[in-house]
Coordinates of C-alpha atoms in Angstrom, one line a residue:
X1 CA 1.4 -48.6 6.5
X2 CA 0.7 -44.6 7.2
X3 CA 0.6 -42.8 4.3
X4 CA 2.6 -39.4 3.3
X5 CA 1.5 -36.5 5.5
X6 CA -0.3 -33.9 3.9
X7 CA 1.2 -30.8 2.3
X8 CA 1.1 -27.9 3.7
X9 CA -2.2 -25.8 2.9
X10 CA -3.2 -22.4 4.3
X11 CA -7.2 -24.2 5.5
X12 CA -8.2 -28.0 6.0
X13 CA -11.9 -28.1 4.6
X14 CA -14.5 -30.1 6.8
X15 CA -17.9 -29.1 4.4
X16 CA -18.2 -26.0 4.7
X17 CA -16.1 -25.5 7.8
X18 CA -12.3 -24.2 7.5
X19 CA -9.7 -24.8 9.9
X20 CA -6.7 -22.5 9.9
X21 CA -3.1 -23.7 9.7
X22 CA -0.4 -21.6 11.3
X23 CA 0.3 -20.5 8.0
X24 CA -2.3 -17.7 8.1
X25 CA -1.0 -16.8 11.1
X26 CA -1.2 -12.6 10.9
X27 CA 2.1 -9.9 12.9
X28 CA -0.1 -8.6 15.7
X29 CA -1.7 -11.4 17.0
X30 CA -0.4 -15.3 17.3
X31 CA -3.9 -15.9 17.6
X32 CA -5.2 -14.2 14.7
X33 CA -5.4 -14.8 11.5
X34 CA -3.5 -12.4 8.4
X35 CA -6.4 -10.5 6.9
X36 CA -5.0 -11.6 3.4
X37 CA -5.8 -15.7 4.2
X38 CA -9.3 -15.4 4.6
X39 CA -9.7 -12.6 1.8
X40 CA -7.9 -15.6 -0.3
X41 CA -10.4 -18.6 0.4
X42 CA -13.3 -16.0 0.3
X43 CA -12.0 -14.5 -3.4
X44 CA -12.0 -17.8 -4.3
X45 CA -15.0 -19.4 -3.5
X46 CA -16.8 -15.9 -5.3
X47 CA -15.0 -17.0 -8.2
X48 CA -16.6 -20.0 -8.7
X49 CA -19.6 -19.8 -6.8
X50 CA -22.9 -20.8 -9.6
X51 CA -24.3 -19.5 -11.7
X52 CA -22.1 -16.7 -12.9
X53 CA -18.8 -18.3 -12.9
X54 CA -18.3 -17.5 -16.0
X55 CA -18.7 -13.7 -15.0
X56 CA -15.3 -12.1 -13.9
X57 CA -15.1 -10.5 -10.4
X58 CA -14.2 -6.8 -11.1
X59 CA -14.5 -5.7 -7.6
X60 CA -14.5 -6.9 -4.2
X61 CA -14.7 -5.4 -0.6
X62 CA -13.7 -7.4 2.5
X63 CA -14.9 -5.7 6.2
X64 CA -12.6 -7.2 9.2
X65 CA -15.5 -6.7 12.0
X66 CA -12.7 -8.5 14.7
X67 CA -9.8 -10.5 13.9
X68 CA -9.9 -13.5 12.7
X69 CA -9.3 -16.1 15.4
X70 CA -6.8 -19.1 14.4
X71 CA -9.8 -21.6 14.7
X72 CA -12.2 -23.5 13.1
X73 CA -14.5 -20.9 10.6
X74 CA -18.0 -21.3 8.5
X75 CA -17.7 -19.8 5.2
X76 CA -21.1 -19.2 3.5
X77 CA -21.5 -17.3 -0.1
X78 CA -25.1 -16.2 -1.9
X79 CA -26.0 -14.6 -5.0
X80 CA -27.9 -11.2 -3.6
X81 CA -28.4 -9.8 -7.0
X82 CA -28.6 -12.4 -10.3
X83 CA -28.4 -11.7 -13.6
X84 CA -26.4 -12.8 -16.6
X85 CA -25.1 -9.3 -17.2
X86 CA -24.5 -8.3 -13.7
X87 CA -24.2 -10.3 -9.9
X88 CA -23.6 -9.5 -6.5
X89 CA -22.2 -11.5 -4.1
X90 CA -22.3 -11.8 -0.5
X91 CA -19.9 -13.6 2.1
X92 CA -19.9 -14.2 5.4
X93 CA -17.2 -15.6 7.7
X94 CA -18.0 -17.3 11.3
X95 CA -16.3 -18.6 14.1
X96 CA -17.4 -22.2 14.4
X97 CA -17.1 -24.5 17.1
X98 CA -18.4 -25.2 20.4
X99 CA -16.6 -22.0 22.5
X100 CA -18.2 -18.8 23.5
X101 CA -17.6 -17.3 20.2
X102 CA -19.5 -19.9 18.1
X103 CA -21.4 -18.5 15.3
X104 CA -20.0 -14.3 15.6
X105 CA -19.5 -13.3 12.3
X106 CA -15.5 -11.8 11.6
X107 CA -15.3 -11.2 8.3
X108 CA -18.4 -9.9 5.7
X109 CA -17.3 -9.8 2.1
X110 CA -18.9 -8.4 -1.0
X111 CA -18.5 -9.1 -4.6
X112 CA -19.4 -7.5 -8.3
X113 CA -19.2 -9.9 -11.1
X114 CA -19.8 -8.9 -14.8
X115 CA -20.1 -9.8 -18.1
X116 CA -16.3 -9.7 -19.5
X117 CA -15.2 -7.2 -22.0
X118 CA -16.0 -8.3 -25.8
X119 CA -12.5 -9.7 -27.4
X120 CA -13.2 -7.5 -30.6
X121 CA -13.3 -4.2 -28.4
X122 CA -9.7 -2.5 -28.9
X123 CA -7.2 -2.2 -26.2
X124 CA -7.8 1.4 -24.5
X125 CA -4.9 3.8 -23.9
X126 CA -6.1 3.9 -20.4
X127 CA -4.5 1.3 -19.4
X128 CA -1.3 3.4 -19.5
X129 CA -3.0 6.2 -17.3
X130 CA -3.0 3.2 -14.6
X131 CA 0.7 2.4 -15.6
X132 CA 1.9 6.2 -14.8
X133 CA -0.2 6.2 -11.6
X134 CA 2.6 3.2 -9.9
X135 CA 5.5 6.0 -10.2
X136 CA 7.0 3.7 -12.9
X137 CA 7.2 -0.1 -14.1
X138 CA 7.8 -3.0 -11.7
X139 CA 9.8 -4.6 -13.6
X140 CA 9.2 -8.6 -13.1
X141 CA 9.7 -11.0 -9.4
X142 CA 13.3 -12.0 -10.8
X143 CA 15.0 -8.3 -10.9
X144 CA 13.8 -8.2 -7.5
X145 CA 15.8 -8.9 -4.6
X146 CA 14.4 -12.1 -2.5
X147 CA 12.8 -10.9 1.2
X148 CA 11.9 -12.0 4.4
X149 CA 9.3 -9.6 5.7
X150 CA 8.7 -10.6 9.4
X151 CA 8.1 -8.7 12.6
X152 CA 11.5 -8.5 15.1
X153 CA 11.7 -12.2 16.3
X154 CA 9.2 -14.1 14.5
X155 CA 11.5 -14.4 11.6
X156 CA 11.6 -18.1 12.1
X157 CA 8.3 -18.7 13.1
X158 CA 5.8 -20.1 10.7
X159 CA 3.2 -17.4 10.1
X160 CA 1.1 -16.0 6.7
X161 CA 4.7 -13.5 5.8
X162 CA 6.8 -15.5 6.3
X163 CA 5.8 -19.3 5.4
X164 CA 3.2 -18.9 2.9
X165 CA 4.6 -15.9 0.7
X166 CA 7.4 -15.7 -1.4
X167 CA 8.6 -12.2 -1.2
X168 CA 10.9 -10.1 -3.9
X169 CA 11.1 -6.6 -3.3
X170 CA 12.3 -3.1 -5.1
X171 CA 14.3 -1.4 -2.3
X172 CA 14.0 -1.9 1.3
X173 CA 10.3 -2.1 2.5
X174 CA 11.4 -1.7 6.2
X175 CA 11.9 2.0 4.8
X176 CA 9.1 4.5 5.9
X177 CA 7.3 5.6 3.1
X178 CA 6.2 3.6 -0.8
X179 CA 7.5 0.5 -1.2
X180 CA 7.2 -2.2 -4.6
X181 CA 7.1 -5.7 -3.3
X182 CA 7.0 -8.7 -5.8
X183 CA 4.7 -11.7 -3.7
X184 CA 3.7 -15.2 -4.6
X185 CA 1.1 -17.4 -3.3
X186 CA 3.6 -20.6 -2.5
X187 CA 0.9 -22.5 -0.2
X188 CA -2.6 -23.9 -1.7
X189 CA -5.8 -22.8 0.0
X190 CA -6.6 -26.4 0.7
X191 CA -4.3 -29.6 0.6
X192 CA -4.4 -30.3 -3.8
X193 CA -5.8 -27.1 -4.5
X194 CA -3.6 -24.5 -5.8
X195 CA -4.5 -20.8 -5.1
X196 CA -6.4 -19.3 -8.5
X197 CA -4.8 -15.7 -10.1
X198 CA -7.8 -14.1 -8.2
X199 CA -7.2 -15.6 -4.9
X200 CA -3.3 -14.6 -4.8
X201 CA -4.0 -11.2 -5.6
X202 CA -6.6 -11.3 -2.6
X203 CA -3.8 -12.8 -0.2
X204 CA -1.0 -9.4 -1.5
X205 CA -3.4 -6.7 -1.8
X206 CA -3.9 -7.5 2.2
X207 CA -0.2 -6.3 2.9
X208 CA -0.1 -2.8 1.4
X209 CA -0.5 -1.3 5.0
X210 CA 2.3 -3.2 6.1
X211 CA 5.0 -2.7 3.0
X212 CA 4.4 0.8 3.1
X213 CA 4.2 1.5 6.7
X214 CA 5.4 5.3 7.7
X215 CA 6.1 4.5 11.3
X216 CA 7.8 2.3 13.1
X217 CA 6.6 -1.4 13.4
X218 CA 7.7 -1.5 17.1
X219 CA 5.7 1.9 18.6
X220 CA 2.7 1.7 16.3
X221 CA -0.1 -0.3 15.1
X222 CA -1.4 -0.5 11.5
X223 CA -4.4 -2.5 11.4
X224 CA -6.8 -2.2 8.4
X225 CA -10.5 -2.3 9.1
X226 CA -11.4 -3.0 5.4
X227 CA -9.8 -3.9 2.0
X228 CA -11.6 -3.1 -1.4
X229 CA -9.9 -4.0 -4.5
X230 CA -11.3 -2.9 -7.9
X231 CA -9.8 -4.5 -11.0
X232 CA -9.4 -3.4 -14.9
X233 CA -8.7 -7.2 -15.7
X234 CA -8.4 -10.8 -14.5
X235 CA -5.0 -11.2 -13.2
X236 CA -2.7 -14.1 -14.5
X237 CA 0.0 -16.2 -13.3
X238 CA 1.2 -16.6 -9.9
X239 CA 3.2 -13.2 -9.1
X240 CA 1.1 -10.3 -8.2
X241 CA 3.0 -6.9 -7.6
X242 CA 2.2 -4.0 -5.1
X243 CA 3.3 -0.3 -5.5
X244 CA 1.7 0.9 -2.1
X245 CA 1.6 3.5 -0.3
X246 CA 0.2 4.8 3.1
X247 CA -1.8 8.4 3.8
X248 CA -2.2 9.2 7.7
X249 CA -3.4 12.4 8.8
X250 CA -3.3 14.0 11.8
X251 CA -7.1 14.0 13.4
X252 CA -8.1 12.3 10.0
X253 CA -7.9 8.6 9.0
X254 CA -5.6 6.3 7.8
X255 CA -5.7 5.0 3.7
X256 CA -3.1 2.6 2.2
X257 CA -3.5 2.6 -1.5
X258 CA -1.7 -0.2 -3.7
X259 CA -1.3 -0.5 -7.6
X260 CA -2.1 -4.1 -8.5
X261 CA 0.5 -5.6 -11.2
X262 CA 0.8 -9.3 -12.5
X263 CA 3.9 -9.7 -15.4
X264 CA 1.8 -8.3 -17.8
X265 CA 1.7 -4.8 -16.5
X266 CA -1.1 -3.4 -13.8
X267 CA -4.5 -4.5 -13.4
X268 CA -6.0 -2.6 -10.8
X269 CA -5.8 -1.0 -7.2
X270 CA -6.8 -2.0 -3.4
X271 CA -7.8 0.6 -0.7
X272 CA -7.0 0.0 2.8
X273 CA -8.8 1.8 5.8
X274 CA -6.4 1.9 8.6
X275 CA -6.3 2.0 12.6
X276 CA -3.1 3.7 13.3
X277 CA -2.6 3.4 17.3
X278 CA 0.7 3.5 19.5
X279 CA 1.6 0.0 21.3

C-alpha cells in the first residue's frame, strides 16, 4: 500500500541539491524561478548555518547574475569572516545537473550576522523614525482585503504569487504608484519544514518591484538585478508587510524601496535595483 503524497513544498532536497516545484515559479519566465524562492531557502540556511547560529542576520544582499532556471540547483554556504561578535556569510547558488548549464552560478548571496542587542538596553525612539518613514501604520493581514496578484492569464496557474503566497492588501496594488501588501509564507521550503520568520520575509521583500510597479505590467519589464534587505530586528510570526515603492528615472536607474513590517510594527527595509525595459 502507497503511502500519502507529499505536501506541497517550494524545493525537494537531494543533499545539498534542490529541486524546484512549480511553486517558485516567477511572472516573466515559466521557466524561471521568482527571485523571492531562492532568497527564502538561501535566508534560511544563513540562519542556521554553524557556528554563529545563535547570531542574528541583520543584513543580507542577494545578486540575480541570470534567472533562476526551474531545475535542479546546488546550494553551498561558508563562513568568510568568523567571530563571536561579528560573521559574514557567503552563498552561492548553481545549476546542477547533467545539461549545458551544469555548475553556472545564478544567484551569489551575502550575509552579516551579529551579536544581538543586550535585553537590558532600552527601547530607542528610533524605532518610530522607521514607523513615520511607511507613510503610516499597516494595520494587521485581517483589515486587509484578500488578493490574487497574478499576471493576465496565469491567474490559475500554479506559480510562486499565486500558489505559495497568501496575499492581503491596502488598496489596489494593480494601481501605478506605492502600494501596502499583507503576504504569508503558506508553502514550506522543504516537505515538514516550515518556512522560519527570516525566510518569509526573504520570499516578500522579493515582490516590492512588482506591488509597486508604475507602468503597466503588459508593455514593460521590471526585473530586479539585486535585493538587499537590512533589518532593525528579527522578525516574528508568519505575516510580513511591504510599504513599497518604485523610483525610475529617465537615463538613470531603477530602485524599489520597501518598509518591512511583521504585527508588531516595522523592522526594517529591502532595496531593489531594477531593469526597466519595454516588452
Amino acid at each position: 500500500m502507497s503511502g500519502a503524497a507529499p505536501a506541497a513544498s517550494l524545493f525537494l532536497a537531494d543533499g545539498d541539491t534542490y529541486t524546484p516545484t512549480e511553486h517558485t515559479r516567477g511572472p516573466w519566465d515559466p521557466r524561471a524561478l521568482h527571485g523571492g524562492a531562492p532568497a527564502a531557502l538561501i535566508a534560511s540556511a544563513f540562519e542556521s548555518l554553524e557556528p554563529g547560529a545563535e547570531l542574528r542576520v541583520a543584513r543580507m544582499r542577494f545578486q540575480f547574475l541570470r534567472p533562476v532556471p526551474l531545475a535542479p540547483l546546488a546550494l553551498s554556504t561558508r563562513i568568510v569572516r568568523p567571530g563571536r561578535r561579528v560573521q559574514e556569510l557567503e552563498a552561492e547558488l548553481r545549476v546542477a545537473g547533467g545539461d549545458e548549464n551544469a555548475g553556472v552560478t545564478v544567484c551569489r548571496a551575502s550575509a552579516l550576522r551579529v551579536r544581538p542587542v543586550p535585553d537590558s538596553v532600552p527601547e530607542s525612539t528610533g524605532a518610530g523614525e522607521l514607523a513615520v518613514a511607511a507613510d503610516g501604520a499597516l494595520g494587521t493581514p485581517g483589515s486587509a482585503a484578500p488578493l490574487l496578484f497574478a499576471l493576465d492569464g496565469t491567474e490559475n496557474e500554479a506559480s510562486f504569487a499565486t500558489t505559495a503566497m497568501e496575499m492581503r492588501s491596502l488598496g489596489d496594488p494593480r494601481a501605478p504608484g506605492p502600494a501596502s501588501v499583507w503576504m504569508r509564507l503558506a508553502l514550506p521550503l522543504l516537505p515538514e519544514r516550515p518556512p522560519s520568520p527570516l525566510a518569509r520575509l526573504a520570499a516578500t521583500a522579493d515582490f516590492g518591484n512588482g506591488i509597486s510597479a508604475t507602468l503597466p505590467f503588459e508593455r514593460y519589464l521590471f526585473i530586479n538585478a539585486d535585493l538587499t534587505i537590512q533589518l532593525a530586528r528579527h522578525p516574528a510570526g508568519e505575516w510580513i508587510g511591504l510599504d513599497a515603492r518604485t523610483l525610475l528615472h529617465a537615463g538613470g536607474t531603477g530602485l524599489a524601496e520597501s518598509v518591512l513590517h511583521d504585527a508588531g510594527g516595522p523592522v526594517g527595509r529591502a532595496f531593489q535595483t531594477l531593469v526597466v525595459e519595454p516588452r
